[in-house]
Protein backbone atom coordinates (compact mmCIF):
# COMPACT_ATOMS: atom_id res chain seq x y z
CA UNK A 1 0.00 0.00 0.00
CA UNK A 2 1.14 3.52 -0.81
CA UNK A 3 -0.53 6.84 0.07
CA UNK A 4 0.08 9.53 -2.56
CA UNK A 5 -1.22 13.02 -3.30
CA UNK A 6 -3.86 12.96 -6.03
CA UNK A 7 -5.76 16.01 -7.21
CA UNK A 8 -6.88 17.86 -4.09
CA UNK A 9 -6.62 14.85 -1.79
CA UNK A 10 -4.78 11.62 -1.16
CA UNK A 11 -5.09 8.31 -2.88
CA UNK A 12 -4.27 4.94 -1.41
CA UNK A 13 -2.75 2.53 -3.90
CA UNK A 14 -3.61 -1.04 -2.99
CA UNK A 15 -4.12 -4.29 -4.81
CA UNK A 16 -7.67 -3.25 -5.67
CA UNK A 17 -8.90 -2.65 -9.20
CA UNK A 18 -8.39 0.75 -10.79
CA UNK A 19 -12.15 1.36 -11.11
CA UNK A 20 -12.39 1.48 -7.30
CA UNK A 21 -10.12 4.54 -7.18
CA UNK A 22 -12.05 7.80 -7.33
CA UNK A 23 -10.98 11.39 -7.78
CA UNK A 24 -11.17 13.44 -4.59
CA UNK A 25 -13.82 15.65 -6.22
CA UNK A 26 -16.11 12.61 -6.66
CA UNK A 27 -16.29 11.91 -2.92
CA UNK A 28 -19.18 13.10 -0.80
CA UNK A 29 -17.29 15.30 1.64
CA UNK A 30 -20.45 16.37 3.43
CA UNK A 31 -21.14 12.79 4.52
CA UNK A 32 -18.23 12.93 6.92
CA UNK A 33 -16.63 9.81 5.41
CA UNK A 34 -13.60 11.70 4.12
CA UNK A 35 -13.35 13.80 7.28
CA UNK A 36 -13.28 10.73 9.52
CA UNK A 37 -10.65 9.01 7.38
CA UNK A 38 -8.52 12.13 7.23
CA UNK A 39 -8.85 12.41 11.01
CA UNK A 40 -7.65 8.83 11.51
CA UNK A 41 -4.76 9.37 9.11
CA UNK A 42 -3.63 12.50 10.96
CA UNK A 43 -3.96 10.77 14.35
CA UNK A 44 -1.90 7.82 13.11
CA UNK A 45 0.83 10.09 11.74
CA UNK A 46 1.01 12.08 14.98
CA UNK A 47 0.85 9.08 17.31
CA UNK A 48 3.49 6.94 15.70
CA UNK A 49 7.01 7.87 16.61
CA UNK A 50 7.98 8.55 13.03
CA UNK A 51 9.96 11.22 11.28
CA UNK A 52 9.42 14.93 10.83
CA UNK A 53 7.96 14.00 7.43
CA UNK A 54 5.13 12.18 9.25
CA UNK A 55 4.40 15.32 11.25
CA UNK A 56 4.50 17.46 8.11
CA UNK A 57 2.07 15.06 6.43
CA UNK A 58 -0.16 15.19 9.51
CA UNK A 59 -0.09 18.98 9.37
CA UNK A 60 -1.07 18.91 5.68
CA UNK A 61 -3.89 16.52 6.47
CA UNK A 62 -5.18 18.75 9.27
CA UNK A 63 -4.97 21.78 6.96
CA UNK A 64 -7.11 19.96 4.37
CA UNK A 65 -9.62 19.10 7.09
CA UNK A 66 -9.73 22.73 8.18
CA UNK A 67 -10.51 23.73 4.60
CA UNK A 68 -13.33 21.17 4.40
CA UNK A 69 -14.86 22.01 7.78
CA UNK A 70 -13.07 24.66 9.87
CA UNK A 71 -15.58 24.18 12.70
CA UNK A 72 -15.05 20.43 13.07
CA UNK A 73 -14.66 20.15 16.87
CA UNK A 74 -11.78 17.60 17.05
CA UNK A 75 -9.47 19.81 14.96
CA UNK A 76 -8.27 21.88 17.94
CA UNK A 77 -7.24 18.76 19.85
CA UNK A 78 -5.51 17.37 16.77
CA UNK A 79 -3.61 20.63 16.32
CA UNK A 80 -2.69 20.48 20.00
CA UNK A 81 -1.38 16.93 19.60
CA UNK A 82 0.70 18.02 16.63
CA UNK A 83 2.20 20.98 18.50
CA UNK A 84 2.86 18.82 21.57
CA UNK A 85 4.73 16.24 19.46
CA UNK A 86 6.90 19.07 18.17
CA UNK A 87 7.52 20.31 21.71
CA UNK A 88 5.66 23.58 21.16
CA UNK A 89 3.86 23.48 24.49
CA UNK A 90 2.56 27.08 24.48
CA UNK A 91 0.81 26.48 21.17
CA UNK A 92 -0.34 23.02 22.28
CA UNK A 93 -1.86 24.53 25.43
CA UNK A 94 -3.82 27.10 23.39
CA UNK A 95 -5.18 24.42 21.06
CA UNK A 96 -6.07 22.09 23.93
CA UNK A 97 -7.91 24.94 25.66
CA UNK A 98 -9.94 25.43 22.47
CA UNK A 99 -10.55 21.67 22.39
CA UNK A 100 -12.04 21.70 25.91
CA UNK A 101 -14.37 24.49 24.78
CA UNK A 102 -15.31 22.81 21.50
CA UNK A 103 -15.68 19.34 23.05
CA UNK A 104 -16.48 19.73 26.76
CA UNK A 105 -17.19 15.97 27.01
CA UNK A 106 -13.71 15.00 25.79
CA UNK A 107 -11.63 13.53 28.59
CA UNK A 108 -8.62 13.51 26.28
CA UNK A 109 -8.82 17.29 25.89
CA UNK A 110 -8.64 17.82 29.66
CA UNK A 111 -5.84 15.31 30.08
CA UNK A 112 -3.84 16.80 27.20
CA UNK A 113 -4.36 20.34 28.51
CA UNK A 114 -3.11 19.25 31.95
CA UNK A 115 -0.04 17.70 30.31
CA UNK A 116 0.69 20.94 28.43
CA UNK A 117 0.40 22.95 31.64
CA UNK A 118 2.70 20.45 33.36
CA UNK A 119 5.34 20.88 30.63
CA UNK A 120 5.11 24.66 31.05
CA UNK A 121 5.50 24.34 34.84
CA UNK A 122 1.99 25.67 35.48
CA UNK A 123 1.65 23.30 38.41
CA UNK A 124 -1.60 24.64 39.90
CA UNK A 125 -3.42 24.57 36.55
CA UNK A 126 -2.06 21.12 35.75
CA UNK A 127 -3.19 19.72 39.10
CA UNK A 128 -6.66 21.29 38.74
CA UNK A 129 -7.10 19.74 35.29
CA UNK A 130 -5.75 16.38 36.47
CA UNK A 131 -8.40 16.39 39.22
CA UNK A 132 -11.10 17.18 36.66
CA UNK A 133 -9.83 14.37 34.44
CA UNK A 134 -9.73 11.88 37.35
CA UNK A 135 -13.26 12.85 38.44
CA UNK A 136 -14.55 12.41 34.89
CA UNK A 137 -12.90 9.00 34.62
CA UNK A 138 -14.37 7.94 37.95
CA UNK A 139 -17.83 9.08 36.91
CA UNK A 140 -17.57 7.26 33.57
CA UNK A 141 -16.52 4.06 35.37
CA UNK A 142 -19.50 4.30 37.74
CA UNK A 143 -21.89 4.84 34.84
CA UNK A 144 -20.38 1.89 32.98
CA UNK A 145 -20.83 -0.28 36.08
CA UNK A 146 -24.51 0.71 36.29
CA UNK A 147 -25.06 -0.22 32.65
CA UNK A 148 -23.23 -3.55 32.95
PDB file of C-alpha atoms in Angstrom:
ATOM      1  CA  UNK A   1       0.000   0.000   0.000  1.00  0.00           C
ATOM      2  CA  UNK A   2       1.142   3.517  -0.807  1.00  0.00           C
ATOM      3  CA  UNK A   3      -0.535   6.837   0.070  1.00  0.00           C
ATOM      4  CA  UNK A   4       0.079   9.531  -2.561  1.00  0.00           C
ATOM      5  CA  UNK A   5      -1.216  13.023  -3.301  1.00  0.00           C
ATOM      6  CA  UNK A   6      -3.861  12.957  -6.031  1.00  0.00           C
ATOM      7  CA  UNK A   7      -5.760  16.006  -7.207  1.00  0.00           C
ATOM      8  CA  UNK A   8      -6.877  17.864  -4.086  1.00  0.00           C
ATOM      9  CA  UNK A   9      -6.618  14.852  -1.791  1.00  0.00           C
ATOM     10  CA  UNK A  10      -4.782  11.623  -1.158  1.00  0.00           C
ATOM     11  CA  UNK A  11      -5.094   8.313  -2.877  1.00  0.00           C
ATOM     12  CA  UNK A  12      -4.272   4.937  -1.410  1.00  0.00           C
ATOM     13  CA  UNK A  13      -2.753   2.530  -3.898  1.00  0.00           C
ATOM     14  CA  UNK A  14      -3.613  -1.038  -2.993  1.00  0.00           C
ATOM     15  CA  UNK A  15      -4.117  -4.287  -4.812  1.00  0.00           C
ATOM     16  CA  UNK A  16      -7.674  -3.246  -5.675  1.00  0.00           C
ATOM     17  CA  UNK A  17      -8.897  -2.651  -9.199  1.00  0.00           C
ATOM     18  CA  UNK A  18      -8.393   0.745 -10.785  1.00  0.00           C
ATOM     19  CA  UNK A  19     -12.149   1.362 -11.109  1.00  0.00           C
ATOM     20  CA  UNK A  20     -12.385   1.483  -7.297  1.00  0.00           C
ATOM     21  CA  UNK A  21     -10.117   4.541  -7.185  1.00  0.00           C
ATOM     22  CA  UNK A  22     -12.054   7.801  -7.331  1.00  0.00           C
ATOM     23  CA  UNK A  23     -10.977  11.387  -7.784  1.00  0.00           C
ATOM     24  CA  UNK A  24     -11.172  13.442  -4.588  1.00  0.00           C
ATOM     25  CA  UNK A  25     -13.823  15.650  -6.225  1.00  0.00           C
ATOM     26  CA  UNK A  26     -16.114  12.612  -6.655  1.00  0.00           C
ATOM     27  CA  UNK A  27     -16.288  11.913  -2.920  1.00  0.00           C
ATOM     28  CA  UNK A  28     -19.179  13.096  -0.801  1.00  0.00           C
ATOM     29  CA  UNK A  29     -17.290  15.299   1.637  1.00  0.00           C
ATOM     30  CA  UNK A  30     -20.455  16.368   3.434  1.00  0.00           C
ATOM     31  CA  UNK A  31     -21.135  12.789   4.523  1.00  0.00           C
ATOM     32  CA  UNK A  32     -18.228  12.927   6.921  1.00  0.00           C
ATOM     33  CA  UNK A  33     -16.633   9.813   5.408  1.00  0.00           C
ATOM     34  CA  UNK A  34     -13.604  11.697   4.122  1.00  0.00           C
ATOM     35  CA  UNK A  35     -13.352  13.800   7.280  1.00  0.00           C
ATOM     36  CA  UNK A  36     -13.284  10.726   9.520  1.00  0.00           C
ATOM     37  CA  UNK A  37     -10.655   9.005   7.383  1.00  0.00           C
ATOM     38  CA  UNK A  38      -8.521  12.130   7.227  1.00  0.00           C
ATOM     39  CA  UNK A  39      -8.848  12.411  11.012  1.00  0.00           C
ATOM     40  CA  UNK A  40      -7.654   8.825  11.507  1.00  0.00           C
ATOM     41  CA  UNK A  41      -4.755   9.371   9.112  1.00  0.00           C
ATOM     42  CA  UNK A  42      -3.633  12.503  10.963  1.00  0.00           C
ATOM     43  CA  UNK A  43      -3.958  10.768  14.355  1.00  0.00           C
ATOM     44  CA  UNK A  44      -1.902   7.824  13.109  1.00  0.00           C
ATOM     45  CA  UNK A  45       0.830  10.086  11.737  1.00  0.00           C
ATOM     46  CA  UNK A  46       1.010  12.084  14.976  1.00  0.00           C
ATOM     47  CA  UNK A  47       0.849   9.078  17.313  1.00  0.00           C
ATOM     48  CA  UNK A  48       3.491   6.936  15.703  1.00  0.00           C
ATOM     49  CA  UNK A  49       7.010   7.869  16.615  1.00  0.00           C
ATOM     50  CA  UNK A  50       7.981   8.551  13.028  1.00  0.00           C
ATOM     51  CA  UNK A  51       9.959  11.216  11.281  1.00  0.00           C
ATOM     52  CA  UNK A  52       9.418  14.934  10.828  1.00  0.00           C
ATOM     53  CA  UNK A  53       7.955  13.998   7.433  1.00  0.00           C
ATOM     54  CA  UNK A  54       5.129  12.181   9.247  1.00  0.00           C
ATOM     55  CA  UNK A  55       4.397  15.319  11.255  1.00  0.00           C
ATOM     56  CA  UNK A  56       4.504  17.456   8.111  1.00  0.00           C
ATOM     57  CA  UNK A  57       2.070  15.062   6.426  1.00  0.00           C
ATOM     58  CA  UNK A  58      -0.165  15.186   9.510  1.00  0.00           C
ATOM     59  CA  UNK A  59      -0.093  18.979   9.369  1.00  0.00           C
ATOM     60  CA  UNK A  60      -1.067  18.915   5.684  1.00  0.00           C
ATOM     61  CA  UNK A  61      -3.894  16.525   6.466  1.00  0.00           C
ATOM     62  CA  UNK A  62      -5.178  18.755   9.271  1.00  0.00           C
ATOM     63  CA  UNK A  63      -4.970  21.781   6.962  1.00  0.00           C
ATOM     64  CA  UNK A  64      -7.109  19.962   4.375  1.00  0.00           C
ATOM     65  CA  UNK A  65      -9.619  19.100   7.087  1.00  0.00           C
ATOM     66  CA  UNK A  66      -9.728  22.733   8.177  1.00  0.00           C
ATOM     67  CA  UNK A  67     -10.514  23.729   4.600  1.00  0.00           C
ATOM     68  CA  UNK A  68     -13.327  21.174   4.403  1.00  0.00           C
ATOM     69  CA  UNK A  69     -14.856  22.012   7.776  1.00  0.00           C
ATOM     70  CA  UNK A  70     -13.071  24.659   9.866  1.00  0.00           C
ATOM     71  CA  UNK A  71     -15.579  24.184  12.701  1.00  0.00           C
ATOM     72  CA  UNK A  72     -15.050  20.431  13.074  1.00  0.00           C
ATOM     73  CA  UNK A  73     -14.658  20.146  16.870  1.00  0.00           C
ATOM     74  CA  UNK A  74     -11.775  17.603  17.048  1.00  0.00           C
ATOM     75  CA  UNK A  75      -9.469  19.815  14.961  1.00  0.00           C
ATOM     76  CA  UNK A  76      -8.266  21.878  17.943  1.00  0.00           C
ATOM     77  CA  UNK A  77      -7.241  18.760  19.847  1.00  0.00           C
ATOM     78  CA  UNK A  78      -5.512  17.372  16.775  1.00  0.00           C
ATOM     79  CA  UNK A  79      -3.609  20.628  16.320  1.00  0.00           C
ATOM     80  CA  UNK A  80      -2.688  20.485  20.000  1.00  0.00           C
ATOM     81  CA  UNK A  81      -1.379  16.931  19.604  1.00  0.00           C
ATOM     82  CA  UNK A  82       0.695  18.018  16.630  1.00  0.00           C
ATOM     83  CA  UNK A  83       2.197  20.977  18.499  1.00  0.00           C
ATOM     84  CA  UNK A  84       2.858  18.821  21.567  1.00  0.00           C
ATOM     85  CA  UNK A  85       4.730  16.240  19.455  1.00  0.00           C
ATOM     86  CA  UNK A  86       6.898  19.067  18.168  1.00  0.00           C
ATOM     87  CA  UNK A  87       7.524  20.308  21.711  1.00  0.00           C
ATOM     88  CA  UNK A  88       5.663  23.583  21.160  1.00  0.00           C
ATOM     89  CA  UNK A  89       3.861  23.478  24.492  1.00  0.00           C
ATOM     90  CA  UNK A  90       2.563  27.075  24.484  1.00  0.00           C
ATOM     91  CA  UNK A  91       0.814  26.476  21.173  1.00  0.00           C
ATOM     92  CA  UNK A  92      -0.343  23.021  22.279  1.00  0.00           C
ATOM     93  CA  UNK A  93      -1.857  24.532  25.428  1.00  0.00           C
ATOM     94  CA  UNK A  94      -3.823  27.100  23.393  1.00  0.00           C
ATOM     95  CA  UNK A  95      -5.182  24.421  21.057  1.00  0.00           C
ATOM     96  CA  UNK A  96      -6.065  22.092  23.932  1.00  0.00           C
ATOM     97  CA  UNK A  97      -7.908  24.941  25.657  1.00  0.00           C
ATOM     98  CA  UNK A  98      -9.940  25.429  22.471  1.00  0.00           C
ATOM     99  CA  UNK A  99     -10.546  21.666  22.391  1.00  0.00           C
ATOM    100  CA  UNK A 100     -12.043  21.704  25.913  1.00  0.00           C
ATOM    101  CA  UNK A 101     -14.370  24.488  24.783  1.00  0.00           C
ATOM    102  CA  UNK A 102     -15.307  22.807  21.497  1.00  0.00           C
ATOM    103  CA  UNK A 103     -15.682  19.342  23.054  1.00  0.00           C
ATOM    104  CA  UNK A 104     -16.482  19.728  26.757  1.00  0.00           C
ATOM    105  CA  UNK A 105     -17.190  15.973  27.011  1.00  0.00           C
ATOM    106  CA  UNK A 106     -13.710  15.003  25.785  1.00  0.00           C
ATOM    107  CA  UNK A 107     -11.635  13.528  28.592  1.00  0.00           C
ATOM    108  CA  UNK A 108      -8.625  13.515  26.276  1.00  0.00           C
ATOM    109  CA  UNK A 109      -8.825  17.294  25.889  1.00  0.00           C
ATOM    110  CA  UNK A 110      -8.643  17.822  29.662  1.00  0.00           C
ATOM    111  CA  UNK A 111      -5.841  15.309  30.075  1.00  0.00           C
ATOM    112  CA  UNK A 112      -3.841  16.805  27.200  1.00  0.00           C
ATOM    113  CA  UNK A 113      -4.364  20.337  28.514  1.00  0.00           C
ATOM    114  CA  UNK A 114      -3.114  19.253  31.947  1.00  0.00           C
ATOM    115  CA  UNK A 115      -0.044  17.699  30.314  1.00  0.00           C
ATOM    116  CA  UNK A 116       0.694  20.937  28.427  1.00  0.00           C
ATOM    117  CA  UNK A 117       0.395  22.955  31.641  1.00  0.00           C
ATOM    118  CA  UNK A 118       2.701  20.454  33.361  1.00  0.00           C
ATOM    119  CA  UNK A 119       5.343  20.879  30.626  1.00  0.00           C
ATOM    120  CA  UNK A 120       5.106  24.658  31.047  1.00  0.00           C
ATOM    121  CA  UNK A 121       5.499  24.343  34.841  1.00  0.00           C
ATOM    122  CA  UNK A 122       1.989  25.669  35.483  1.00  0.00           C
ATOM    123  CA  UNK A 123       1.646  23.302  38.413  1.00  0.00           C
ATOM    124  CA  UNK A 124      -1.604  24.639  39.901  1.00  0.00           C
ATOM    125  CA  UNK A 125      -3.425  24.574  36.548  1.00  0.00           C
ATOM    126  CA  UNK A 126      -2.057  21.117  35.746  1.00  0.00           C
ATOM    127  CA  UNK A 127      -3.189  19.723  39.100  1.00  0.00           C
ATOM    128  CA  UNK A 128      -6.659  21.289  38.744  1.00  0.00           C
ATOM    129  CA  UNK A 129      -7.102  19.740  35.293  1.00  0.00           C
ATOM    130  CA  UNK A 130      -5.748  16.384  36.474  1.00  0.00           C
ATOM    131  CA  UNK A 131      -8.403  16.386  39.222  1.00  0.00           C
ATOM    132  CA  UNK A 132     -11.102  17.176  36.656  1.00  0.00           C
ATOM    133  CA  UNK A 133      -9.829  14.369  34.438  1.00  0.00           C
ATOM    134  CA  UNK A 134      -9.735  11.884  37.345  1.00  0.00           C
ATOM    135  CA  UNK A 135     -13.264  12.851  38.441  1.00  0.00           C
ATOM    136  CA  UNK A 136     -14.545  12.407  34.893  1.00  0.00           C
ATOM    137  CA  UNK A 137     -12.899   8.996  34.618  1.00  0.00           C
ATOM    138  CA  UNK A 138     -14.372   7.935  37.953  1.00  0.00           C
ATOM    139  CA  UNK A 139     -17.834   9.078  36.906  1.00  0.00           C
ATOM    140  CA  UNK A 140     -17.570   7.261  33.571  1.00  0.00           C
ATOM    141  CA  UNK A 141     -16.521   4.064  35.373  1.00  0.00           C
ATOM    142  CA  UNK A 142     -19.504   4.302  37.739  1.00  0.00           C
ATOM    143  CA  UNK A 143     -21.886   4.843  34.842  1.00  0.00           C
ATOM    144  CA  UNK A 144     -20.383   1.886  32.975  1.00  0.00           C
ATOM    145  CA  UNK A 145     -20.834  -0.277  36.079  1.00  0.00           C
ATOM    146  CA  UNK A 146     -24.507   0.708  36.285  1.00  0.00           C
ATOM    147  CA  UNK A 147     -25.056  -0.220  32.652  1.00  0.00           C
ATOM    148  CA  UNK A 148     -23.232  -3.555  32.946  1.00  0.00           C
TER     149      UNK A 148
END
